[in-house]
Coordinates of C-alpha atoms and ligand atoms in Angstrom, one line a residue:
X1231 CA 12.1 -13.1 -41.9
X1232 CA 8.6 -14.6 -41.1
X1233 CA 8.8 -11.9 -38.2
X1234 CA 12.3 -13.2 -36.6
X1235 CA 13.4 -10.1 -37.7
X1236 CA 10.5 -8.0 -36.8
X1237 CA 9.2 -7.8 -41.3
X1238 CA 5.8 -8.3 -41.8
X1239 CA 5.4 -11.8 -43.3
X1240 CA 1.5 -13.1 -43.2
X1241 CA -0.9 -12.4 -45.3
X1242 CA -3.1 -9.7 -43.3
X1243 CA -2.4 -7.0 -46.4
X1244 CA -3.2 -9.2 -48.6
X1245 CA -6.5 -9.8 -46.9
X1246 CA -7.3 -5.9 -46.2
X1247 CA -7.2 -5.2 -50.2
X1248 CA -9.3 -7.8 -51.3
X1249 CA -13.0 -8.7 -50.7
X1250 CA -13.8 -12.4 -51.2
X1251 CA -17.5 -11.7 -51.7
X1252 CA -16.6 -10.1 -55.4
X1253 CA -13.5 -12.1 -56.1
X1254 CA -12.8 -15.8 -56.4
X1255 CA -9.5 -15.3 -55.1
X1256 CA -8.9 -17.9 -52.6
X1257 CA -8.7 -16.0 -49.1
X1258 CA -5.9 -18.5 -47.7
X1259 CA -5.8 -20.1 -44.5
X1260 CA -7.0 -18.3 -41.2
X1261 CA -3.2 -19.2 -39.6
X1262 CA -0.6 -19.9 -42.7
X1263 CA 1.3 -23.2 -42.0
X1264 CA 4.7 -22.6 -40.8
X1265 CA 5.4 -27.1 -41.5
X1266 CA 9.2 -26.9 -42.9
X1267 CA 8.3 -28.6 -46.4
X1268 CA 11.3 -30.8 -48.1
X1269 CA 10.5 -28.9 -51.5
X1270 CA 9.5 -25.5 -51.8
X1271 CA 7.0 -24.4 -54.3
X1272 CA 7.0 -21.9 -57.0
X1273 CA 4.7 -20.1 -58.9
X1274 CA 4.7 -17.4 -61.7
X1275 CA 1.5 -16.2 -62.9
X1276 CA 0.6 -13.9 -65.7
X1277 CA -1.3 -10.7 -64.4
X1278 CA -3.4 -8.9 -67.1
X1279 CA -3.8 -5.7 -64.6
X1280 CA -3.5 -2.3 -65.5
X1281 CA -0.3 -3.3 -66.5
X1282 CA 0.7 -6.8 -67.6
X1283 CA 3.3 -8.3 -65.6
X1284 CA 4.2 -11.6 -64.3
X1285 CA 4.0 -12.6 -60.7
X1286 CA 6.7 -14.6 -59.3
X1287 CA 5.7 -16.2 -55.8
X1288 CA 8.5 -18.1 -54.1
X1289 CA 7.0 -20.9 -51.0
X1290 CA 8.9 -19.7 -47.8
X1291 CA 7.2 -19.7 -43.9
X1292 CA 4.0 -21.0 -45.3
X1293 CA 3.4 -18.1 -47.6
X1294 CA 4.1 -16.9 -51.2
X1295 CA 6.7 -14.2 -50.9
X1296 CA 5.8 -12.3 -54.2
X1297 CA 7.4 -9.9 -56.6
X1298 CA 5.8 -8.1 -59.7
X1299 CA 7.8 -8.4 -62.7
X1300 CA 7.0 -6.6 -65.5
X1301 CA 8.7 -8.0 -68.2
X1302 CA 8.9 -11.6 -66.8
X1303 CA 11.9 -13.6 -66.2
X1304 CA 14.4 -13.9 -68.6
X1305 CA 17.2 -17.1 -69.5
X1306 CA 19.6 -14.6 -71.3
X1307 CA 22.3 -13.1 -67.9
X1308 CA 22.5 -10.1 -69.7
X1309 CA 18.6 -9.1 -69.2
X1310 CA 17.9 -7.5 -66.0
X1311 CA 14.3 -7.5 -65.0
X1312 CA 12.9 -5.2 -62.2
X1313 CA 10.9 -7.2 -59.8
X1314 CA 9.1 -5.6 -57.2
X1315 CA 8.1 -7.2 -54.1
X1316 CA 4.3 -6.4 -52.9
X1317 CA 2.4 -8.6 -50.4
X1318 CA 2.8 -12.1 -49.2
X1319 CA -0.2 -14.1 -51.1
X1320 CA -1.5 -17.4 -49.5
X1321 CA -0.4 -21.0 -51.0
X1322 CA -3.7 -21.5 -51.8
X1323 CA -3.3 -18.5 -54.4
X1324 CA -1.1 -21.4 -56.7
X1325 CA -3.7 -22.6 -58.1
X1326 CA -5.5 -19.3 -59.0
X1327 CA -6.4 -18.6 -62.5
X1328 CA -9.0 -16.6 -63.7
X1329 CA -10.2 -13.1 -63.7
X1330 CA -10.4 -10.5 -60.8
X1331 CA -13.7 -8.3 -61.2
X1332 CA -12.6 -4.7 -62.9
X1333 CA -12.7 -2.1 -59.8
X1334 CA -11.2 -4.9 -57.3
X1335 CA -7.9 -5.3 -56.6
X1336 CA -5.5 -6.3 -59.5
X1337 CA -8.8 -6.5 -61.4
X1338 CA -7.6 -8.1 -64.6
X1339 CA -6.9 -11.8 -66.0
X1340 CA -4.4 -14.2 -64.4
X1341 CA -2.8 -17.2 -66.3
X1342 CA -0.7 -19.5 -64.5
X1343 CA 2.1 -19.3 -66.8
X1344 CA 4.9 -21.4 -64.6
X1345 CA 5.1 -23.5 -61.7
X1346 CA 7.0 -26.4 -59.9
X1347 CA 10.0 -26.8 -57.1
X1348 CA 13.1 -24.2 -56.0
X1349 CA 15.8 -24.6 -53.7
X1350 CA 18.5 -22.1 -52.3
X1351 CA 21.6 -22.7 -54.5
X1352 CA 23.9 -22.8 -51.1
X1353 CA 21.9 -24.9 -48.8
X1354 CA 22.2 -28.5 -47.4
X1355 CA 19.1 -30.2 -49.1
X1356 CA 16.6 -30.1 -46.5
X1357 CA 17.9 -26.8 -44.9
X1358 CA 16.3 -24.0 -47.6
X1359 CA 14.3 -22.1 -45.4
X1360 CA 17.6 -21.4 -43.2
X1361 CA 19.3 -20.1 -46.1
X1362 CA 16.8 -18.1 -47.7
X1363 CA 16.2 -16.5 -44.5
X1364 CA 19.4 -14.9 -44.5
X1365 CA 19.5 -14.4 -48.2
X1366 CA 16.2 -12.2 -47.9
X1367 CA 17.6 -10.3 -45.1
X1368 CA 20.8 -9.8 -47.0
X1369 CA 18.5 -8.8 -50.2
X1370 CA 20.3 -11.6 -52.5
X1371 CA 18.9 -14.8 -52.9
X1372 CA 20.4 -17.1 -55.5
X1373 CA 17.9 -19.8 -56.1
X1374 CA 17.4 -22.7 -58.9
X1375 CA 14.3 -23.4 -60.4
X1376 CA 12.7 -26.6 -61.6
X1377 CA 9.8 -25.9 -63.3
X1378 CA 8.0 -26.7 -66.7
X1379 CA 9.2 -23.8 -68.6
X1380 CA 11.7 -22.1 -66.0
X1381 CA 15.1 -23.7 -65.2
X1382 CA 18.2 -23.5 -64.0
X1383 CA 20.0 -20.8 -61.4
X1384 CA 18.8 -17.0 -61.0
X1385 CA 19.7 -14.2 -58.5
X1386 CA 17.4 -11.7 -57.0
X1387 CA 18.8 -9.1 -56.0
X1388 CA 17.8 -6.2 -53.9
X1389 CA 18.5 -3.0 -54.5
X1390 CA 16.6 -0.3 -52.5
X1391 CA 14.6 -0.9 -49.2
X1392 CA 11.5 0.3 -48.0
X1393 CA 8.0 -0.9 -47.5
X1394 CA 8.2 -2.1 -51.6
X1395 CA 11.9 -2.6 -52.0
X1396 CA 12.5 -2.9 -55.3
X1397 CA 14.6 -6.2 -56.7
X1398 CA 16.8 -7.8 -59.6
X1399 CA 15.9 -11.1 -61.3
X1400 CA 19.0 -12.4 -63.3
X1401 CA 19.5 -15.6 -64.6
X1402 CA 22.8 -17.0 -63.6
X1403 CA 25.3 -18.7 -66.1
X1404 CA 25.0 -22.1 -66.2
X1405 CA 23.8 -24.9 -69.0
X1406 CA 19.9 -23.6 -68.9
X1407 CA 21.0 -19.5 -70.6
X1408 CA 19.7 -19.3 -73.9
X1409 CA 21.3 -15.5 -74.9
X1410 CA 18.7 -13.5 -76.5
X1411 CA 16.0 -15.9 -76.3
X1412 CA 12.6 -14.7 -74.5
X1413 CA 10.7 -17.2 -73.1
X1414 CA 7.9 -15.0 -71.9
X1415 CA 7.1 -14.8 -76.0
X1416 CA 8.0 -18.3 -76.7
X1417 CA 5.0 -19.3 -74.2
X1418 CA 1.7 -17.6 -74.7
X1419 CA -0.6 -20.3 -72.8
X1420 CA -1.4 -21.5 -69.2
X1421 CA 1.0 -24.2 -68.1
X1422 CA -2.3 -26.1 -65.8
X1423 CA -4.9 -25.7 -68.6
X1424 CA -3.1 -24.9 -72.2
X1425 CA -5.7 -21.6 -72.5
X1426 CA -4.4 -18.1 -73.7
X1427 CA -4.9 -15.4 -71.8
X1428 CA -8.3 -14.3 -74.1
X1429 CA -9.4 -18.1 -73.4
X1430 CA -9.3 -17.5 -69.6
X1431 CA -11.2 -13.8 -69.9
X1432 CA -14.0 -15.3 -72.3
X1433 CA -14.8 -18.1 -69.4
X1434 CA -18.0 -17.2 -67.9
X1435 CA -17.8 -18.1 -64.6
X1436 CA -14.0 -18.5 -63.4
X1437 CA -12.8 -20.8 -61.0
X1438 CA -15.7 -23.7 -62.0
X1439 CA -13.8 -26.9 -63.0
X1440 CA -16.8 -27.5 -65.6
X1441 CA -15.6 -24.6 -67.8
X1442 CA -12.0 -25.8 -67.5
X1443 CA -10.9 -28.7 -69.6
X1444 CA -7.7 -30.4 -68.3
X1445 CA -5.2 -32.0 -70.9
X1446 CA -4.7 -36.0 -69.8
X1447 CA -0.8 -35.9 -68.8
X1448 CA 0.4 -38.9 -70.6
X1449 CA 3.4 -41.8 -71.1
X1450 CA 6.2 -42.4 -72.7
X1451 CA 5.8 -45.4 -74.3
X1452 CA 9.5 -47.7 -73.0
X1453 CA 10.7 -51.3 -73.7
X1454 CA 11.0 -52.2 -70.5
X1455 CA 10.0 -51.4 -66.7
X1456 CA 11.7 -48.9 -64.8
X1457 CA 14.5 -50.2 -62.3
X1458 CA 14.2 -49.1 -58.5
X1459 CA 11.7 -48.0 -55.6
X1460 CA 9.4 -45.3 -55.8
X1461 CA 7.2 -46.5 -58.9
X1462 CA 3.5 -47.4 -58.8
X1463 CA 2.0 -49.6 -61.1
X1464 CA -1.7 -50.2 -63.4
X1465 CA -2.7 -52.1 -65.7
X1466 CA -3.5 -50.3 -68.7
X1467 CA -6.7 -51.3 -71.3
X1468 CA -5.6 -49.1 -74.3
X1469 CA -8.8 -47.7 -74.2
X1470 CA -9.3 -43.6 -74.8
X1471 CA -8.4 -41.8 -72.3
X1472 CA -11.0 -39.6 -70.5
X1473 CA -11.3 -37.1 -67.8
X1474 CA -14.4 -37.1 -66.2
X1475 CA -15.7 -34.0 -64.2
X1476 CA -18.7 -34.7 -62.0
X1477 CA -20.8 -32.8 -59.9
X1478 CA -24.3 -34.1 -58.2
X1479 CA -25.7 -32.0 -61.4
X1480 CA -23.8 -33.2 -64.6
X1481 CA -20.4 -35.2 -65.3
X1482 CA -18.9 -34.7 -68.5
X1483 CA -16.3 -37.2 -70.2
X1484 CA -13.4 -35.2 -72.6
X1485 CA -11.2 -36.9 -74.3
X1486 CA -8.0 -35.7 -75.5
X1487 CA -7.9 -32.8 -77.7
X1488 CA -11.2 -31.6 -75.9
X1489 CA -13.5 -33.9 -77.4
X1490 CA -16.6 -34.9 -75.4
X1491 CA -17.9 -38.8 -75.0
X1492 CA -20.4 -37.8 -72.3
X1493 CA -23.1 -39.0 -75.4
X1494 CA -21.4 -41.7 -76.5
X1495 CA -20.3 -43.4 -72.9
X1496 CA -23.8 -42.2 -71.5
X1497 CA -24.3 -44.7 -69.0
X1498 CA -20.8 -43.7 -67.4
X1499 CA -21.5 -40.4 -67.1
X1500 CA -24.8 -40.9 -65.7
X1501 CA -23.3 -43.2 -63.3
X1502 CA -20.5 -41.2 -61.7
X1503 CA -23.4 -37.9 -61.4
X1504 CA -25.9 -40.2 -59.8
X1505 CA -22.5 -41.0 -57.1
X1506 CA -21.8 -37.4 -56.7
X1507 CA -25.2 -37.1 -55.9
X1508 CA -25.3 -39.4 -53.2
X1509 CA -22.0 -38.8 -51.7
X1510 CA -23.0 -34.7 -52.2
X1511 CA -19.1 -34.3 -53.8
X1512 CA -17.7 -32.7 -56.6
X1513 CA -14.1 -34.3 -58.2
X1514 CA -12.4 -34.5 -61.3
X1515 CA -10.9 -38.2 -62.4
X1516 CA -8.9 -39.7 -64.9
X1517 CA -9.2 -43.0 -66.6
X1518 CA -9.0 -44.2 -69.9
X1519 CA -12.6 -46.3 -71.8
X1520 CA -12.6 -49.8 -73.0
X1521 CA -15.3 -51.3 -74.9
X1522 CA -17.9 -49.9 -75.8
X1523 CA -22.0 -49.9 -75.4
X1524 CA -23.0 -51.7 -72.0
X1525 CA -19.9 -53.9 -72.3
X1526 CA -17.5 -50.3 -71.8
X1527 CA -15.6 -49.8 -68.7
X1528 CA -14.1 -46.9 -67.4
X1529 CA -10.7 -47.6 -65.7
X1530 CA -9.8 -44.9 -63.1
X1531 CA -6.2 -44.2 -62.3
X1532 CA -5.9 -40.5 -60.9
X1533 CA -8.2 -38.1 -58.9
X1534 CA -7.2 -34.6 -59.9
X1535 CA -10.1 -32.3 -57.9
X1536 CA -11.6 -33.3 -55.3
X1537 CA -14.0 -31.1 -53.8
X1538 CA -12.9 -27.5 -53.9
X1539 CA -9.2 -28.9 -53.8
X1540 CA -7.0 -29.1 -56.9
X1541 CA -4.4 -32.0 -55.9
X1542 CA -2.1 -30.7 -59.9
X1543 CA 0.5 -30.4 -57.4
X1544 CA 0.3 -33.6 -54.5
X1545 CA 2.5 -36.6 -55.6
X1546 CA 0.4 -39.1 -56.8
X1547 CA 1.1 -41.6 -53.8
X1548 CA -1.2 -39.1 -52.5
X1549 CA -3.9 -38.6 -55.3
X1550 CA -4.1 -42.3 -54.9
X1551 CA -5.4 -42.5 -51.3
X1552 CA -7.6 -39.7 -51.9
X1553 CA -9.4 -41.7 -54.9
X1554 CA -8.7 -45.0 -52.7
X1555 CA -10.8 -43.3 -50.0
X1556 CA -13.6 -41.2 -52.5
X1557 CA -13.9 -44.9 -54.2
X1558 CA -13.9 -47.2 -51.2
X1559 CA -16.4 -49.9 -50.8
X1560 CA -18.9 -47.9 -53.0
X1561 CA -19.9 -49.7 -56.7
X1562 CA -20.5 -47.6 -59.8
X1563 CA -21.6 -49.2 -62.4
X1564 CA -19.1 -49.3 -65.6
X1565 CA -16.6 -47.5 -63.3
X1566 CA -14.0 -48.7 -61.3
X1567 CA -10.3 -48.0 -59.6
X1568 CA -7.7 -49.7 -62.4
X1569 CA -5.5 -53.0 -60.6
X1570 CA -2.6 -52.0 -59.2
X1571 CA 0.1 -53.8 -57.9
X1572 CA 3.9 -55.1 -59.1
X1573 CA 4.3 -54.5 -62.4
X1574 CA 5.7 -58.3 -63.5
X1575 CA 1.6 -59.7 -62.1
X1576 CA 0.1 -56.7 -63.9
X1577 CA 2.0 -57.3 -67.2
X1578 CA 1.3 -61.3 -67.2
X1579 CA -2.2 -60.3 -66.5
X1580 CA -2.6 -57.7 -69.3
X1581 CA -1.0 -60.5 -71.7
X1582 CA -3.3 -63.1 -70.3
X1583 CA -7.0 -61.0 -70.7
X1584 CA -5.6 -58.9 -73.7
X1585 CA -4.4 -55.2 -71.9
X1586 CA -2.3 -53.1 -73.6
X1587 CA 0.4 -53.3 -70.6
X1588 CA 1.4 -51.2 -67.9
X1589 CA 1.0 -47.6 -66.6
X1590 CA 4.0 -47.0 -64.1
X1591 CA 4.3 -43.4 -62.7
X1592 CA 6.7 -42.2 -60.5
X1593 CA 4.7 -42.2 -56.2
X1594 CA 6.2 -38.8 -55.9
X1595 CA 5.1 -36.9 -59.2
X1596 CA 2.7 -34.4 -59.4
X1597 CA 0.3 -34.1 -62.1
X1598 CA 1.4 -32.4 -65.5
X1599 CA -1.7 -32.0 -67.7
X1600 CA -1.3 -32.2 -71.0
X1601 CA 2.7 -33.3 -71.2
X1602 CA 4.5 -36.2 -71.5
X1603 CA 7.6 -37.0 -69.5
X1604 CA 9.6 -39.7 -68.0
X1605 CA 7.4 -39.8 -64.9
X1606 CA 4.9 -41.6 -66.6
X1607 CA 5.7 -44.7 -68.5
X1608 CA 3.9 -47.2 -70.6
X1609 CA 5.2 -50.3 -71.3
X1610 CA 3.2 -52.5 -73.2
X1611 CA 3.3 -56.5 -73.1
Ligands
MN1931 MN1 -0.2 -9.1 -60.1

């Protein structure tokens, strides 16, 4: 496809039926990116429109190709779900979630319900988009999914044409079918911010990172440090953790389970807002608190927002050089970026000054709020 074939692939019909003054959906950029990606990206967001349905958008040519389905996917091969494809939405639409004025558009609430990597079931690594292409143009794709709640091997499958040719999603047989579960029920909040859909439509001003409180992702707790490359490496306090959001107006700190320290770790807070202030930004960090009164530190290990640009979904290698570069050479007082480097100095150190131990996270893992998994591990001394 992405017009080899003569299709309309771009996202010009998705910009006629939408207008950005009334909606904070995000009007993608002016000439999509047509990079060949290692990974593709998926997203499946739930659409409270005139009907609910869930809207699966598959990365491919620098677009989300997108289908509506109304019942959602399913892990049982014997449920068939109708899924019909409508416009190409930008990558930037991933990271929607909110609610579309009534009158627009898909006026309605959207949840990100799903998200996280595909790849074609018969390609070389590397060589997806080659093999999608085809499968598209065939009208069967057979794709596996790795994301938080969806897994394992599905088929979509055409079966009429014309302008909004209507598809199949069917989950293949393989070790990830659960017969006669449904998943759709068995997950009723967002996958990026744990709200339920009433949660998301009672926020006042969607698409502000001030109304939306992330879940810390957080560590398993191992014996020992992981073997091999591609691991980066804190120190960890064992303070609480915190996740700061600061604009040049406020910066709050919440603490897991939603609990606000801005009060209690005042002099923090005031310290990262009088920063944004000066530096005119707006970013969202995480860190954990030790000590407390003037003696309390916040230790900084991840930069989720930065700006207007969520970074959930960039490896942390590269959340780190964005913090690295918000954070360089400036001082905030009670703040600062947590030591790094090899994890047998950090853990002799931590031993040495009293640290809990150390944080080591996989360079090439994106950021899961709320979860734990083997991507991030604490190993104490
Ligand atoms: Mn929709």
């Amino acid at each position: 496809m992405a017009g080899r074939d003569g299709s309309a692939t771009g996202l010009d019909e998705y910009r006629r039926k939408r207008d950005f003054h009334t909606t904070a959906e995000p009007a993608g950029r002016k000439r999509a990116r047509r990079k060949r990606r290692a990974t593709l990206r998926f997203v499946i967001q739930k659409h409270a429109a005139t009907n609910l349905h869930f809207d699966l958008r598959l990365e491919l040519d620098g677009v989300m190709k997108s289908w509506a389905v109304p019942k959602g996917p399913s892990m049982d091969p014997a449920d068939k779900r109708l899924a019909m494809e409508v416009e190409d939405h930008p990558i930037e639409y991933n990271d929607f979630e909110g609610t579309i004025p009534k009158g627009e558009y898909g006026g309605g609430t959207v949840m990100i319900w799903d998200r996280g990597t595909y790849h074609a079931d018969e390609a070389e690594p590397g060589r997806d988009e080659e093999v999608l292409h085809r499968e598209y143009r065939e009208g069967k794709l057979s794709i596996t999914f790795d994301g938080e709640r969806l897994s394992g091997s599905f088929t979509l499958v055409r079966t009429d044409s014309g302008p909004k040719p209507k598809w199949l999603l069917i989950k293949h047989r393989d070790e990830h079918v659960r017969r006669g579960s449904d998943i759709v029920a068995e997950h009723e909040t967002s996958i990026v911010t744990g709200r339920t859909m009433a949660e998301i439509a009672a926020e006042e001003e969607p698409g502000t990172f001030e109304d939306v409180a992330i879940a810390p992702m957080m560590p398993k707790t191992k014996r020992e440090l992981p073997e091999g490359e591609g691991w980066i490496h804190h120190l960890a306090g064992g303070g609480e953790r915190a996740v700061a959001y600061v604009t040049a107006e406020s910066a709050r700190l919440i603490a897991r389970g939603g609990k606000d320290r801005t009060d209690r770790y005042a002099a923090i807070a005031e310290a990262l807002r009088a920063f944004a202030g000066r530096t005119a930004g707006a970013f969202v960090i995480d860190g954990e608190i030790n000590g407390e009164g003037a003696d309390a530190r916040y230790l900084v290990f991840d930069l989720l927002l930065d700006g207007d640009g969520a970074l959930l979904d960039s490896p942390l290698e590269d959340r780190l050089e964005r913090l690295g570069v918000l954070f360089r050479r400036r001082r905030i007082p009670g703040v600062r970026v947590a030591p790094s480097g090899r994890a047998a100095t950090l853990l002799r150190r931590a031993a040495r000054e009293g640290g809990d131990g150390v944080l080591a996270r996989r360079a090439d893992s994106p950021y899961r709020p709320g979860r734990r998994t083997d991507e991030w591990r604490l190993v104490r001394t």
